[in-house]
Short mmCIF file of C-alpha atoms in Angstrom, two decimals:
data_model
loop_
_atom_site.label_atom_id
_atom_site.label_comp_id
_atom_site.label_asym_id
_atom_site.label_seq_id
_atom_site.Cartn_x
_atom_site.Cartn_y
_atom_site.Cartn_z
CA MET A 25 -75.86 -116.60 26.81
CA THR A 26 -74.49 -113.47 25.17
CA THR A 27 -76.33 -111.54 22.48
CA HIS A 28 -75.78 -108.14 20.87
CA LEU A 29 -77.91 -105.07 20.33
CA ILE A 30 -76.90 -103.92 16.84
CA GLY A 31 -77.89 -100.74 15.06
CA GLN A 32 -77.26 -97.08 14.39
CA LEU A 33 -76.75 -95.07 17.57
CA LEU A 34 -79.20 -92.15 17.50
CA GLU A 35 -78.87 -90.67 20.98
CA VAL A 36 -76.87 -90.95 24.20
CA LYS A 37 -78.53 -89.26 27.17
CA PRO A 38 -77.23 -89.03 30.75
CA ILE A 39 -79.92 -89.80 33.35
CA GLU A 40 -80.02 -88.65 36.97
CA MET A 41 -82.64 -90.17 39.28
CA GLU A 42 -83.19 -89.63 42.97
CA ASP A 43 -84.30 -92.64 45.01
CA ARG A 44 -87.39 -91.42 46.89
CA LYS A 45 -86.80 -93.69 49.87
CA THR A 46 -83.11 -93.02 50.45
CA GLY A 47 -82.68 -89.63 48.75
CA LYS A 48 -79.60 -91.05 47.05
CA VAL A 49 -78.96 -89.96 43.44
CA LYS A 50 -78.36 -92.69 40.87
CA TYR A 51 -76.80 -92.08 37.47
CA SER A 52 -77.26 -94.05 34.27
CA THR A 53 -77.37 -93.56 30.51
CA ASP A 54 -80.22 -93.97 28.04
CA ILE A 55 -79.14 -94.98 24.55
CA THR A 56 -81.39 -94.99 21.50
CA ILE A 57 -80.51 -97.41 18.71
CA MET A 58 -82.23 -97.82 15.34
CA PHE A 59 -82.20 -100.98 13.28
CA ASP A 60 -83.21 -100.62 9.62
CA GLY A 61 -84.15 -103.84 7.83
CA ILE A 62 -86.86 -105.36 5.67
CA ASP A 63 -89.62 -107.85 6.34
CA GLU A 64 -90.19 -111.18 4.55
CA GLU A 65 -92.04 -109.45 1.71
CA GLY A 66 -89.31 -106.88 1.16
CA PHE A 67 -91.00 -103.91 2.83
CA ARG A 68 -88.90 -101.65 4.99
CA LYS A 69 -89.04 -102.39 8.72
CA VAL A 70 -87.47 -99.94 11.15
CA SER A 71 -87.10 -100.69 14.87
CA VAL A 72 -86.02 -98.13 17.45
CA GLU A 73 -85.10 -99.15 20.99
CA THR A 74 -84.18 -97.01 23.96
CA VAL A 75 -82.37 -98.95 26.65
CA ASN A 76 -80.94 -97.92 29.98
CA VAL A 77 -77.30 -98.84 30.64
CA ASP A 78 -74.61 -98.02 33.21
CA GLU A 79 -73.39 -94.44 33.48
CA GLU A 80 -69.94 -95.54 32.23
CA TYR A 81 -71.40 -96.02 28.76
CA TYR A 82 -72.00 -92.27 28.36
CA ASP A 83 -68.33 -91.33 27.88
CA GLU A 84 -67.74 -94.36 25.69
CA LEU A 85 -70.70 -93.74 23.38
CA LYS A 86 -71.21 -89.95 23.21
CA ASP A 87 -68.79 -89.62 20.26
CA LYS A 88 -70.32 -92.57 18.37
CA ILE A 89 -73.71 -90.98 17.63
CA SER A 90 -74.80 -91.82 14.03
CA LYS A 91 -72.36 -94.76 13.88
CA TYR A 92 -73.33 -98.42 13.82
CA VAL A 93 -72.56 -100.17 17.09
CA ALA A 94 -72.91 -103.60 18.66
CA ILE A 95 -73.40 -103.72 22.43
CA ALA A 96 -73.00 -107.06 24.20
CA TYR A 97 -75.79 -108.29 26.48
CA THR A 98 -75.93 -111.26 28.82
CA ALA A 99 -79.23 -113.10 29.22
CA LYS A 100 -80.09 -114.44 32.67
CA THR A 101 -83.11 -116.62 33.33
CA ASP A 102 -84.73 -117.05 36.72
CA GLN A 103 -88.18 -117.98 38.03
CA TRP A 104 -89.54 -114.58 36.90
CA GLY A 105 -88.35 -114.88 33.30
CA THR A 106 -85.39 -113.86 31.17
CA LYS A 107 -83.68 -110.52 31.68
CA PHE A 108 -80.92 -108.90 29.62
CA TYR A 109 -78.05 -106.93 31.13
CA PRO A 110 -75.27 -105.02 29.34
CA ASP A 111 -72.06 -107.05 29.48
CA ARG A 112 -69.24 -104.69 30.49
CA THR A 113 -66.66 -107.48 30.10
CA MET A 114 -66.99 -107.10 26.31
CA PRO A 115 -66.20 -103.89 24.41
CA VAL A 116 -68.72 -101.86 22.45
CA LEU A 117 -67.96 -102.48 18.80
CA GLU A 118 -68.05 -99.58 16.34
CA LEU A 119 -68.96 -100.85 12.88
CA ASP A 120 -68.26 -99.28 9.47
CA LYS A 121 -71.76 -100.05 8.19
CA ASN A 122 -74.87 -102.02 9.02
CA PRO A 123 -73.54 -105.61 9.29
CA LEU A 124 -77.01 -106.97 8.55
CA ASP A 125 -77.44 -105.38 5.12
CA TYR A 126 -80.77 -106.29 3.59
CA SER A 127 -80.37 -104.11 0.49
CA LYS A 128 -79.73 -107.10 -1.79
CA PHE A 129 -83.22 -108.51 -1.14
CA LYS A 130 -86.01 -107.55 -3.50
CA ARG A 131 -89.61 -106.79 -2.69
CA THR A 132 -91.94 -109.64 -3.62
CA ASP A 133 -95.15 -109.06 -5.51
CA THR A 134 -97.81 -109.49 -2.83
CA ALA A 135 -100.69 -107.98 -4.79
CA LYS A 136 -103.34 -110.52 -5.66
CA LYS A 137 -104.35 -110.61 -9.27
CA SER A 138 -108.08 -110.85 -9.97
#
């Protein structure tokens, strides 16, 4: 199954980690994405996720900070549960605006009248 992480790209950070056992240096990229929506009652709901992806994403994403992006993920299920991995076979999409625009929804009156 393929799914997408969609939101505004806030940060792209190169990561360098040394494996303590082998001494080998591994490189990757941390990306921070914000999704801005509303809940069922119309109140603002903001989610921010930082995910670790392959180092190749750094060059591809560093110029897309503050843009809306959609990054493809593949879900794999095994005996330990479901894990999500970035799907490099699909391109990162740069979007003109938030494709999941909740601005047309109105806040409902949740206050109880006595």
